[in-house]
PDB file of C-alpha atoms in Angstrom:
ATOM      1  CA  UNK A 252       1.333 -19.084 -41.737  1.00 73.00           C
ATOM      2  CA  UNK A 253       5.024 -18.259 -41.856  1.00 82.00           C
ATOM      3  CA  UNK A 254       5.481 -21.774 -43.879  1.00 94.00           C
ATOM      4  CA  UNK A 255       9.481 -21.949 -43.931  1.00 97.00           C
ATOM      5  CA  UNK A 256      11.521 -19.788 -42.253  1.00 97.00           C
ATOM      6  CA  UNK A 257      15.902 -19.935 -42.551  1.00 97.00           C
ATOM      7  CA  UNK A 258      17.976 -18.051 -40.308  1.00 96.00           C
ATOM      8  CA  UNK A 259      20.309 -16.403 -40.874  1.00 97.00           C
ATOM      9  CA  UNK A 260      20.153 -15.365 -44.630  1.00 96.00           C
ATOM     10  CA  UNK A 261      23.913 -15.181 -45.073  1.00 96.00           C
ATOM     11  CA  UNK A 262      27.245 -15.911 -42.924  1.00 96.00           C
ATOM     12  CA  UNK A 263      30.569 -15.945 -43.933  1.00 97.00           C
ATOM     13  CA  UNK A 264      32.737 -18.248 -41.996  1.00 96.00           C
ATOM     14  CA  UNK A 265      36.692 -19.266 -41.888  1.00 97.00           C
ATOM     15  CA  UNK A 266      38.214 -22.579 -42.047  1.00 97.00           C
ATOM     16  CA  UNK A 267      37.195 -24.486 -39.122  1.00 96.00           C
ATOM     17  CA  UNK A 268      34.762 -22.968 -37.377  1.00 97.00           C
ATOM     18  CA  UNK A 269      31.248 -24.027 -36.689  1.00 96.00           C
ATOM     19  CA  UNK A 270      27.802 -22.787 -36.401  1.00 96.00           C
ATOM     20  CA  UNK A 271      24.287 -23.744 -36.870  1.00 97.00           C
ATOM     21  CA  UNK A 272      21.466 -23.167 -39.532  1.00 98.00           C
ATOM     22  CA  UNK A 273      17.988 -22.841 -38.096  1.00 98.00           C
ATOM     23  CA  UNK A 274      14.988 -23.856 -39.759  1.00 98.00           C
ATOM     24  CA  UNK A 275      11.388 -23.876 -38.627  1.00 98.00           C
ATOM     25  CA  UNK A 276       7.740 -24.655 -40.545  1.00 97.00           C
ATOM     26  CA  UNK A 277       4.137 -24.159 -38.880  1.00 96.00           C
ATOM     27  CA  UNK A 278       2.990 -25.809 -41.166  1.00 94.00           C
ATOM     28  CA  UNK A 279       2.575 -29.539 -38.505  1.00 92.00           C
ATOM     29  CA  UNK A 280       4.666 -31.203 -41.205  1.00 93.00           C
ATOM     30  CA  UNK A 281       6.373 -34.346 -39.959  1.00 91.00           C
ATOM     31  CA  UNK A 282       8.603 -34.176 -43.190  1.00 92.00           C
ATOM     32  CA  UNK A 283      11.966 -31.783 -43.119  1.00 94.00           C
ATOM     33  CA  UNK A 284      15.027 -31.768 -45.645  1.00 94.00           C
ATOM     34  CA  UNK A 285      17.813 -30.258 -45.755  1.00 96.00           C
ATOM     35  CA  UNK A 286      19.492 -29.475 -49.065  1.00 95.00           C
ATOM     36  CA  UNK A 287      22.366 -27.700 -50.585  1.00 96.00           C
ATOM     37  CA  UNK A 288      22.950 -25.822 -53.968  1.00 95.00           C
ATOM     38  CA  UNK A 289      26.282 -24.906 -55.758  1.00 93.00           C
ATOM     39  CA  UNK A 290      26.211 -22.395 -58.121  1.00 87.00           C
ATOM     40  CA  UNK A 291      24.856 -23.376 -61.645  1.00 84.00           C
ATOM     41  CA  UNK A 292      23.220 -27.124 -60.155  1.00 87.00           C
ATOM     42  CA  UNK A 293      20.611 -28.545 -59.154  1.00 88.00           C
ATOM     43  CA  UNK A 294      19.899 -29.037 -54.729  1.00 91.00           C
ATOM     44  CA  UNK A 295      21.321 -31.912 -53.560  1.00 93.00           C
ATOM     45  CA  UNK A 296      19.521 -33.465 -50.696  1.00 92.00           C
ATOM     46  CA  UNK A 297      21.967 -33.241 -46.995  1.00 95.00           C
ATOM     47  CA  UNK A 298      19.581 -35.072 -44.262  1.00 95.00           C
ATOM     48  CA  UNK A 299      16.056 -35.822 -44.109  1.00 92.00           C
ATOM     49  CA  UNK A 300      13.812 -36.120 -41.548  1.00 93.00           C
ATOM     50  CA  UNK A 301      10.062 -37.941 -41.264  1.00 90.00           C
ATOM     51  CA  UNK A 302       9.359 -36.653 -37.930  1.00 91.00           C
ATOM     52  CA  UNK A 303      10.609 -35.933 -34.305  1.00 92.00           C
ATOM     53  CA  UNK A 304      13.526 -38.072 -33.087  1.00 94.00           C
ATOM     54  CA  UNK A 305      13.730 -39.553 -36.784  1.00 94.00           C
ATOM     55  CA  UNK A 306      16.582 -38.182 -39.116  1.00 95.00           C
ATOM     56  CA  UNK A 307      18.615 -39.892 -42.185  1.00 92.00           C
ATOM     57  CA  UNK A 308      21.263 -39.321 -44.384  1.00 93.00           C
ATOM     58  CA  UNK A 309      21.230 -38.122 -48.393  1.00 91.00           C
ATOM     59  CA  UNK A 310      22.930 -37.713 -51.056  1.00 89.00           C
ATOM     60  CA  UNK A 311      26.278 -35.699 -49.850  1.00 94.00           C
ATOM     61  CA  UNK A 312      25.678 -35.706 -45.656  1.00 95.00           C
ATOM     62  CA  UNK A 313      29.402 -35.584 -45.181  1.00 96.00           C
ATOM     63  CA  UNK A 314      30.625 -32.714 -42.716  1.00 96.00           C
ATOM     64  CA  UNK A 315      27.182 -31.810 -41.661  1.00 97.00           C
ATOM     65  CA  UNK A 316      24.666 -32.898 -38.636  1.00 97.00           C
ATOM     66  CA  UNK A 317      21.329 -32.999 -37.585  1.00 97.00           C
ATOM     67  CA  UNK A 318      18.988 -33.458 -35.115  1.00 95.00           C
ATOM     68  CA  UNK A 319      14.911 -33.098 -34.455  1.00 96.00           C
ATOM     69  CA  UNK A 320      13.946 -32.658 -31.158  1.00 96.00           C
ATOM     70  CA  UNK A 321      10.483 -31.093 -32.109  1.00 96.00           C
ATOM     71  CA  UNK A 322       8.111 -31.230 -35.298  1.00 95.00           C
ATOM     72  CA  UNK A 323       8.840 -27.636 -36.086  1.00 96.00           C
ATOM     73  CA  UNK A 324      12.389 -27.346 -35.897  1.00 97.00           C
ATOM     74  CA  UNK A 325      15.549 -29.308 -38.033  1.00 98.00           C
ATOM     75  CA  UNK A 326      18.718 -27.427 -37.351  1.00 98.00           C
ATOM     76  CA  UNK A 327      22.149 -28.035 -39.477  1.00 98.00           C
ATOM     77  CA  UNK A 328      24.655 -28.260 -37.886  1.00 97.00           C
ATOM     78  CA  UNK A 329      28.466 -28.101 -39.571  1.00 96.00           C
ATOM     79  CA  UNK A 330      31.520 -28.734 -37.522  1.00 89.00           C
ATOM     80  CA  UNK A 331      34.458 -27.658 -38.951  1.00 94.00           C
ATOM     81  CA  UNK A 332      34.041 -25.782 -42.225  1.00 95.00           C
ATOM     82  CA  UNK A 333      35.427 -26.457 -45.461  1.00 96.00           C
ATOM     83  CA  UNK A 334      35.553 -23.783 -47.982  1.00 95.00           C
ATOM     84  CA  UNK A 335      33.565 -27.404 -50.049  1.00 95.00           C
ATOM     85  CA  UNK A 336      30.811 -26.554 -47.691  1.00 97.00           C
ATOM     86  CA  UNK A 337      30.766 -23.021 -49.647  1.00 96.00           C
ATOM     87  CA  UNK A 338      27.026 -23.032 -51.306  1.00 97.00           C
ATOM     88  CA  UNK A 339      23.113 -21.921 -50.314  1.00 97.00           C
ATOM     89  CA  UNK A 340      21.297 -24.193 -47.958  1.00 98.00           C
ATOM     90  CA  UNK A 341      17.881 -24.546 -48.249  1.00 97.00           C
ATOM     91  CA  UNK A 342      15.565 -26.467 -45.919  1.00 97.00           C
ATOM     92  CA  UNK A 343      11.423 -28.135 -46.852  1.00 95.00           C
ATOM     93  CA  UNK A 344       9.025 -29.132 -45.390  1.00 94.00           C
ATOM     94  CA  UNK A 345       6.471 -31.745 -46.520  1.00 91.00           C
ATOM     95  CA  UNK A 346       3.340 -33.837 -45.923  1.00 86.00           C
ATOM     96  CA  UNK A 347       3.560 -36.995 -47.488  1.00 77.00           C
ATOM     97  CA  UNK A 348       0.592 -38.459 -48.536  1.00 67.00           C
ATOM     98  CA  UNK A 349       0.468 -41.449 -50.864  1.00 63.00           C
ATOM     99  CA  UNK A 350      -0.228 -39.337 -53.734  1.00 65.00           C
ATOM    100  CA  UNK A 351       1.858 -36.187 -53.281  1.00 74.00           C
ATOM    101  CA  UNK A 352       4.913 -35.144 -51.849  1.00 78.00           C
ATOM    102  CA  UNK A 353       4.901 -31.507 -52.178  1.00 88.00           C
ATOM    103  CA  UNK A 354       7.662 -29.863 -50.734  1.00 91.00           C
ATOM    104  CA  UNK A 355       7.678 -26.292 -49.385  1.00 94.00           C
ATOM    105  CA  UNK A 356      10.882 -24.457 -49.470  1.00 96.00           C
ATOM    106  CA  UNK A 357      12.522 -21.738 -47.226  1.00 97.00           C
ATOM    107  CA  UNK A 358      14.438 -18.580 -48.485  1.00 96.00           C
ATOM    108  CA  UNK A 359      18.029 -20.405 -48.341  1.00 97.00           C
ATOM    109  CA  UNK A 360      21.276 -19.067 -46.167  1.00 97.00           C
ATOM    110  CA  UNK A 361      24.030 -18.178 -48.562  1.00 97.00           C
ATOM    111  CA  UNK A 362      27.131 -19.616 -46.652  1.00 97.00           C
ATOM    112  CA  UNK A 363      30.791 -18.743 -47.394  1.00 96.00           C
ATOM    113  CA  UNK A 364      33.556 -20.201 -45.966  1.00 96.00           C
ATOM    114  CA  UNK A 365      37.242 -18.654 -46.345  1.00 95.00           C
TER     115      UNK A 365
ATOM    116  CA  UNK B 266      14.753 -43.552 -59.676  1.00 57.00           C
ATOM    117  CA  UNK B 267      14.019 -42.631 -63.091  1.00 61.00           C
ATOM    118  CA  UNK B 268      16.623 -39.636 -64.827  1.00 85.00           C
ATOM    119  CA  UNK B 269      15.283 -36.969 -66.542  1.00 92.00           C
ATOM    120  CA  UNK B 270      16.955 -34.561 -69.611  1.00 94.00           C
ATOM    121  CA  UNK B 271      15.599 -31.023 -70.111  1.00 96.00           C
ATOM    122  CA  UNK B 272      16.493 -28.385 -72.651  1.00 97.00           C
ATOM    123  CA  UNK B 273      19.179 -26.378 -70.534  1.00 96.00           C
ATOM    124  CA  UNK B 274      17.231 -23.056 -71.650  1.00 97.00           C
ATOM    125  CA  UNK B 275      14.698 -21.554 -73.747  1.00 97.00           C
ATOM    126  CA  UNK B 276      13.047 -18.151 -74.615  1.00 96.00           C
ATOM    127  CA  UNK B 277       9.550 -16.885 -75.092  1.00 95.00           C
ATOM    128  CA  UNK B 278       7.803 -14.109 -75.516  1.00 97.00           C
ATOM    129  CA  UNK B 279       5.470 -12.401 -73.037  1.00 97.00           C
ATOM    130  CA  UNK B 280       1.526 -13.154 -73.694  1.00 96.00           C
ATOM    131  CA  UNK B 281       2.650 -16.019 -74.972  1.00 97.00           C
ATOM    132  CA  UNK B 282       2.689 -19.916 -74.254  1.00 97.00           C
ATOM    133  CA  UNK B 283       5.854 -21.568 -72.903  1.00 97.00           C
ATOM    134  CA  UNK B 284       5.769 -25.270 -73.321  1.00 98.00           C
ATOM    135  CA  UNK B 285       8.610 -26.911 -71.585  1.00 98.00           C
ATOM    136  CA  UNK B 286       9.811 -30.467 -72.379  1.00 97.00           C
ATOM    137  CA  UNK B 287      11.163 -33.119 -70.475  1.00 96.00           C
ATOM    138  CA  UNK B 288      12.134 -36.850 -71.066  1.00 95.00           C
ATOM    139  CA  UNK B 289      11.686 -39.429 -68.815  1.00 92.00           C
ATOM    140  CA  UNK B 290      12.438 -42.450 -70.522  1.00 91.00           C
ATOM    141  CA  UNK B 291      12.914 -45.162 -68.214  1.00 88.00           C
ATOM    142  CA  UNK B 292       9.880 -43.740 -65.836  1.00 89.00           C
ATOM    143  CA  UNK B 293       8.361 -46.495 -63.848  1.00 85.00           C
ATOM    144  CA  UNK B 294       4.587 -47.531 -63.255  1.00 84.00           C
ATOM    145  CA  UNK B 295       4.853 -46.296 -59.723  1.00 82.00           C
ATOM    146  CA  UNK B 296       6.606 -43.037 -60.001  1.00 86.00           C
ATOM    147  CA  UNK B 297       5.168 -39.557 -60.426  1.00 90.00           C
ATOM    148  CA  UNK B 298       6.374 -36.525 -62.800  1.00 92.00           C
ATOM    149  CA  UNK B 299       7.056 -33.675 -60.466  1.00 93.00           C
ATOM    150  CA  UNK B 300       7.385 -29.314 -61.660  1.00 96.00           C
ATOM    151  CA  UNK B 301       9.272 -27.001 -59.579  1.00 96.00           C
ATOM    152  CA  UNK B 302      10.928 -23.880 -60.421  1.00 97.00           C
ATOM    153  CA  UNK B 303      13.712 -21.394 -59.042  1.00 95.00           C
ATOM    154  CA  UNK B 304      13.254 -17.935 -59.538  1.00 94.00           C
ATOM    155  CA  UNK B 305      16.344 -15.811 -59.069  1.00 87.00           C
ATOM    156  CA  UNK B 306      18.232 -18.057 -56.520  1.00 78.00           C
ATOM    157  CA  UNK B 307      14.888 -18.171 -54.282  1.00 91.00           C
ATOM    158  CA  UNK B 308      13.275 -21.692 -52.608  1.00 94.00           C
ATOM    159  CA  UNK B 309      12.487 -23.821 -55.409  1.00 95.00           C
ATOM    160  CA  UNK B 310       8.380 -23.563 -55.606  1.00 95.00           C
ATOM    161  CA  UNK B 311       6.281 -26.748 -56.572  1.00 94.00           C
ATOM    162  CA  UNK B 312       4.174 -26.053 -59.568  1.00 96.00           C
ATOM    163  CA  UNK B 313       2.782 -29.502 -60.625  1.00 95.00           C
ATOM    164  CA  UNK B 314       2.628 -33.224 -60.638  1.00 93.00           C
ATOM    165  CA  UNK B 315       0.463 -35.878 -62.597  1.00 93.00           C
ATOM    166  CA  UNK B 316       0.755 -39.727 -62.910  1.00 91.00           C
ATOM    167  CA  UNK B 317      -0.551 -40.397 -66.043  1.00 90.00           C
ATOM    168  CA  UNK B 318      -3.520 -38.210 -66.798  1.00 87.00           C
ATOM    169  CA  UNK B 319      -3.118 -34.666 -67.816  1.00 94.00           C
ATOM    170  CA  UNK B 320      -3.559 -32.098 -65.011  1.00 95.00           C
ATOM    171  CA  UNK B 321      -4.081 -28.318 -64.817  1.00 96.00           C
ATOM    172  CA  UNK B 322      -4.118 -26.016 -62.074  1.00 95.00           C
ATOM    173  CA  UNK B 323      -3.795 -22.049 -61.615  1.00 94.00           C
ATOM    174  CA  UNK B 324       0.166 -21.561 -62.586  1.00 94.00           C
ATOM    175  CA  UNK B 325       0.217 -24.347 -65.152  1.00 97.00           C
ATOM    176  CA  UNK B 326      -1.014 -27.692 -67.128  1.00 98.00           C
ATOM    177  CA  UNK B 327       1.110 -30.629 -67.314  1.00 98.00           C
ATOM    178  CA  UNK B 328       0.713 -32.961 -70.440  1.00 97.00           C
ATOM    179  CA  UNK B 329       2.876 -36.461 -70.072  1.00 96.00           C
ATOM    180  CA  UNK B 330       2.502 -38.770 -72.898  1.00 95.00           C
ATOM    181  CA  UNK B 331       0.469 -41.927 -73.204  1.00 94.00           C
ATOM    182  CA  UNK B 332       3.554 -44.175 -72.893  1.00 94.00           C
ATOM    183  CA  UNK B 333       4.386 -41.611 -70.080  1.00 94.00           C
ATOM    184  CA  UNK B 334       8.238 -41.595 -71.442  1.00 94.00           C
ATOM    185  CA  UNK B 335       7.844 -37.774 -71.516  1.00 95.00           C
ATOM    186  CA  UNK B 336       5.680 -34.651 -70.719  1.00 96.00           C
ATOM    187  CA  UNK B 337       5.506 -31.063 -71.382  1.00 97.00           C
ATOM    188  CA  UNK B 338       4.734 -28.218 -69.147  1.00 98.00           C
ATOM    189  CA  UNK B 339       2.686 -25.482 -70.132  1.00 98.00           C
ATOM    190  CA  UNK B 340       2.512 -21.740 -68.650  1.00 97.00           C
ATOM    191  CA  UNK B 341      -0.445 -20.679 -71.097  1.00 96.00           C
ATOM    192  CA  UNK B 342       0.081 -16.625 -70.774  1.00 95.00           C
ATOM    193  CA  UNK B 343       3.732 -16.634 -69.871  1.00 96.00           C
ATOM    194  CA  UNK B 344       4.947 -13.205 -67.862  1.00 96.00           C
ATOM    195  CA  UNK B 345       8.226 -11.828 -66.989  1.00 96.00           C
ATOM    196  CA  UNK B 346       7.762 -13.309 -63.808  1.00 95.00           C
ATOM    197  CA  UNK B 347       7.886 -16.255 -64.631  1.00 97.00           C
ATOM    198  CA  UNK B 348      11.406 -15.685 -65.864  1.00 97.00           C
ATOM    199  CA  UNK B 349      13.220 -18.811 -63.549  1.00 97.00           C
ATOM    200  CA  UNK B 350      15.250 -21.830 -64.158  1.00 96.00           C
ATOM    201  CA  UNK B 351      12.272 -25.262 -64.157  1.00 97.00           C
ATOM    202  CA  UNK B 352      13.096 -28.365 -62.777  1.00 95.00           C
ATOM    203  CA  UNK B 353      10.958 -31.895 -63.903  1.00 95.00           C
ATOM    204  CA  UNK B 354      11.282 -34.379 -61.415  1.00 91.00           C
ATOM    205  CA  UNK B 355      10.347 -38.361 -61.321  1.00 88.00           C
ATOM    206  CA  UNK B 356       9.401 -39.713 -57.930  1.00 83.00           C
ATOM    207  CA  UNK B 357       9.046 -42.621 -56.511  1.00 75.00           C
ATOM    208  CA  UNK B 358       5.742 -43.104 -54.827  1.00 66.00           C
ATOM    209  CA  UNK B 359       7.510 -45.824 -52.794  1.00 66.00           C
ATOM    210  CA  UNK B 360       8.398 -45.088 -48.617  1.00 55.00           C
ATOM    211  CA  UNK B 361      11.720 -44.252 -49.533  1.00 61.00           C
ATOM    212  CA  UNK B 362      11.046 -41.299 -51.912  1.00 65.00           C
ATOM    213  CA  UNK B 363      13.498 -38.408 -52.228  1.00 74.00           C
ATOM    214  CA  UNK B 364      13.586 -35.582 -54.954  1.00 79.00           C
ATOM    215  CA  UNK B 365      16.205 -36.003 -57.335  1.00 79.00           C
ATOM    216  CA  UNK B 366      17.225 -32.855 -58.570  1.00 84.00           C
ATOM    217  CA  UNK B 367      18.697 -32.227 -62.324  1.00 85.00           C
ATOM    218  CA  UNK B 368      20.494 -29.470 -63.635  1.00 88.00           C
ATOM    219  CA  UNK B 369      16.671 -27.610 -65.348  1.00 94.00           C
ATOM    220  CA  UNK B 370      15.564 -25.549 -67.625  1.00 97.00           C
ATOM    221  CA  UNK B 371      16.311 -21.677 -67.625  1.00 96.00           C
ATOM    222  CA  UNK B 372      13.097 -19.987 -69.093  1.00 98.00           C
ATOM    223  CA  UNK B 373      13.385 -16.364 -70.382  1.00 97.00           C
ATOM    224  CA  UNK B 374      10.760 -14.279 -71.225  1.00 97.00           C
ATOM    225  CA  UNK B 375      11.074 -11.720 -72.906  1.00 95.00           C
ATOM    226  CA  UNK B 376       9.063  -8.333 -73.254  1.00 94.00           C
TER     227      UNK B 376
END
């Protein structure tokens, strides 16, 4: 197994433009996340999903999007960058039983925006 | 969800134990003590988690208190790989769940 897989690893992007963070498990879990860490914090949680079709907001999902259109894949979408949006993105998988909840991260993609 | 406080770092010396503290205080009956850790700006990596009972597995043990307002993780033979920043984490066993990260503790070991 792969597990978590990010493309790309890093991007640097101007004011305005777009683009898209991949992520994919093989894992079968029906949990994805999306977070985000500045430098020196903790991860802040973006969007969650629970499974296909199925996505919600967290803690700081302003500027960003999502979608899941298949168990293995949660892009990120982000419209019009901010140089705010400057920080590493990592994406998890999970399964959630009622006991555990262990989440299983990617590598990250180091974004910065100018 | 429940807040927790950690040390923001601490040292130890290779071969030896590294016992890493973290207070929970206002912990609920329903909510589980989570370990991950960050090493070097990598994924965060799940170590541990326990209820209420002490639990060991092959990267650590995790002792949380009787009145489970605290708990201490323990690396037994601590290496310079484990060199990383440790995050304890108080979840809610509930549907509505998320990971509430904190700010850590940064762990050096030193040779």
């Amino acid at each position: 197994n792969a597990g978590v897989t990010q493309t790309p690893k890093f991007r640097i992007l101007k004011i305005g433009q777009s683009m898209t963070l991949q992520c994919t498990q093989d894992m079968n879990h029906n949990y994805m996340y999306w977070y985000r860490q500045d430098p020196g914090m903790g991860l802040k949680l973006i969007y969650y999903s629970v499974g296909a079709g199925i996505t919600d907001k967290g803690e700081v999902p302003n500027g960003y999007n999502v979608s899941r259109s298949t168990t293995e894949d949660f892009p990120l979408r982000l419209e019009l960058a901010a140089p705010s949006q400057t920080s590493v993105y990592f994406c998890a998988s999970s399964y959630r039983a009622s006991t555990t909840d262990t989440q299983y991260f990617g590598p990250g993609t180091r974004l910065t925006v100018l | 969800d429940a807040k927790t406080t950690q040390p923001p770092s601490m040292d130890c010396a290779e071969g030896r134990a590294a016992n890493l503290p973290c207070n929970h205080s206002t912990i609920s009956g329903n909510e589980y003590v989570y370990w991950y850790r960050q090493i070097h700006s990598q994924g965060p990596q799940y170590i541990i988690h326990g209820l209420k009972n002490n639990e060991t597995n092959e990267m650590a043990s995790l002792i949380i208190t009787e009145d489970r307002k605290s708990s201490t993780l323990i690396l037994p033979h601590a290496t310079l790989r484990d060199t990383a920043v440790y995050y304890c984490i108080v979840l809610n066993a509930g549907n509505n769940r998320k990971l509430i990260w904190g700010l850590g503790t940064s762990l050096a070991v030193n040779p």
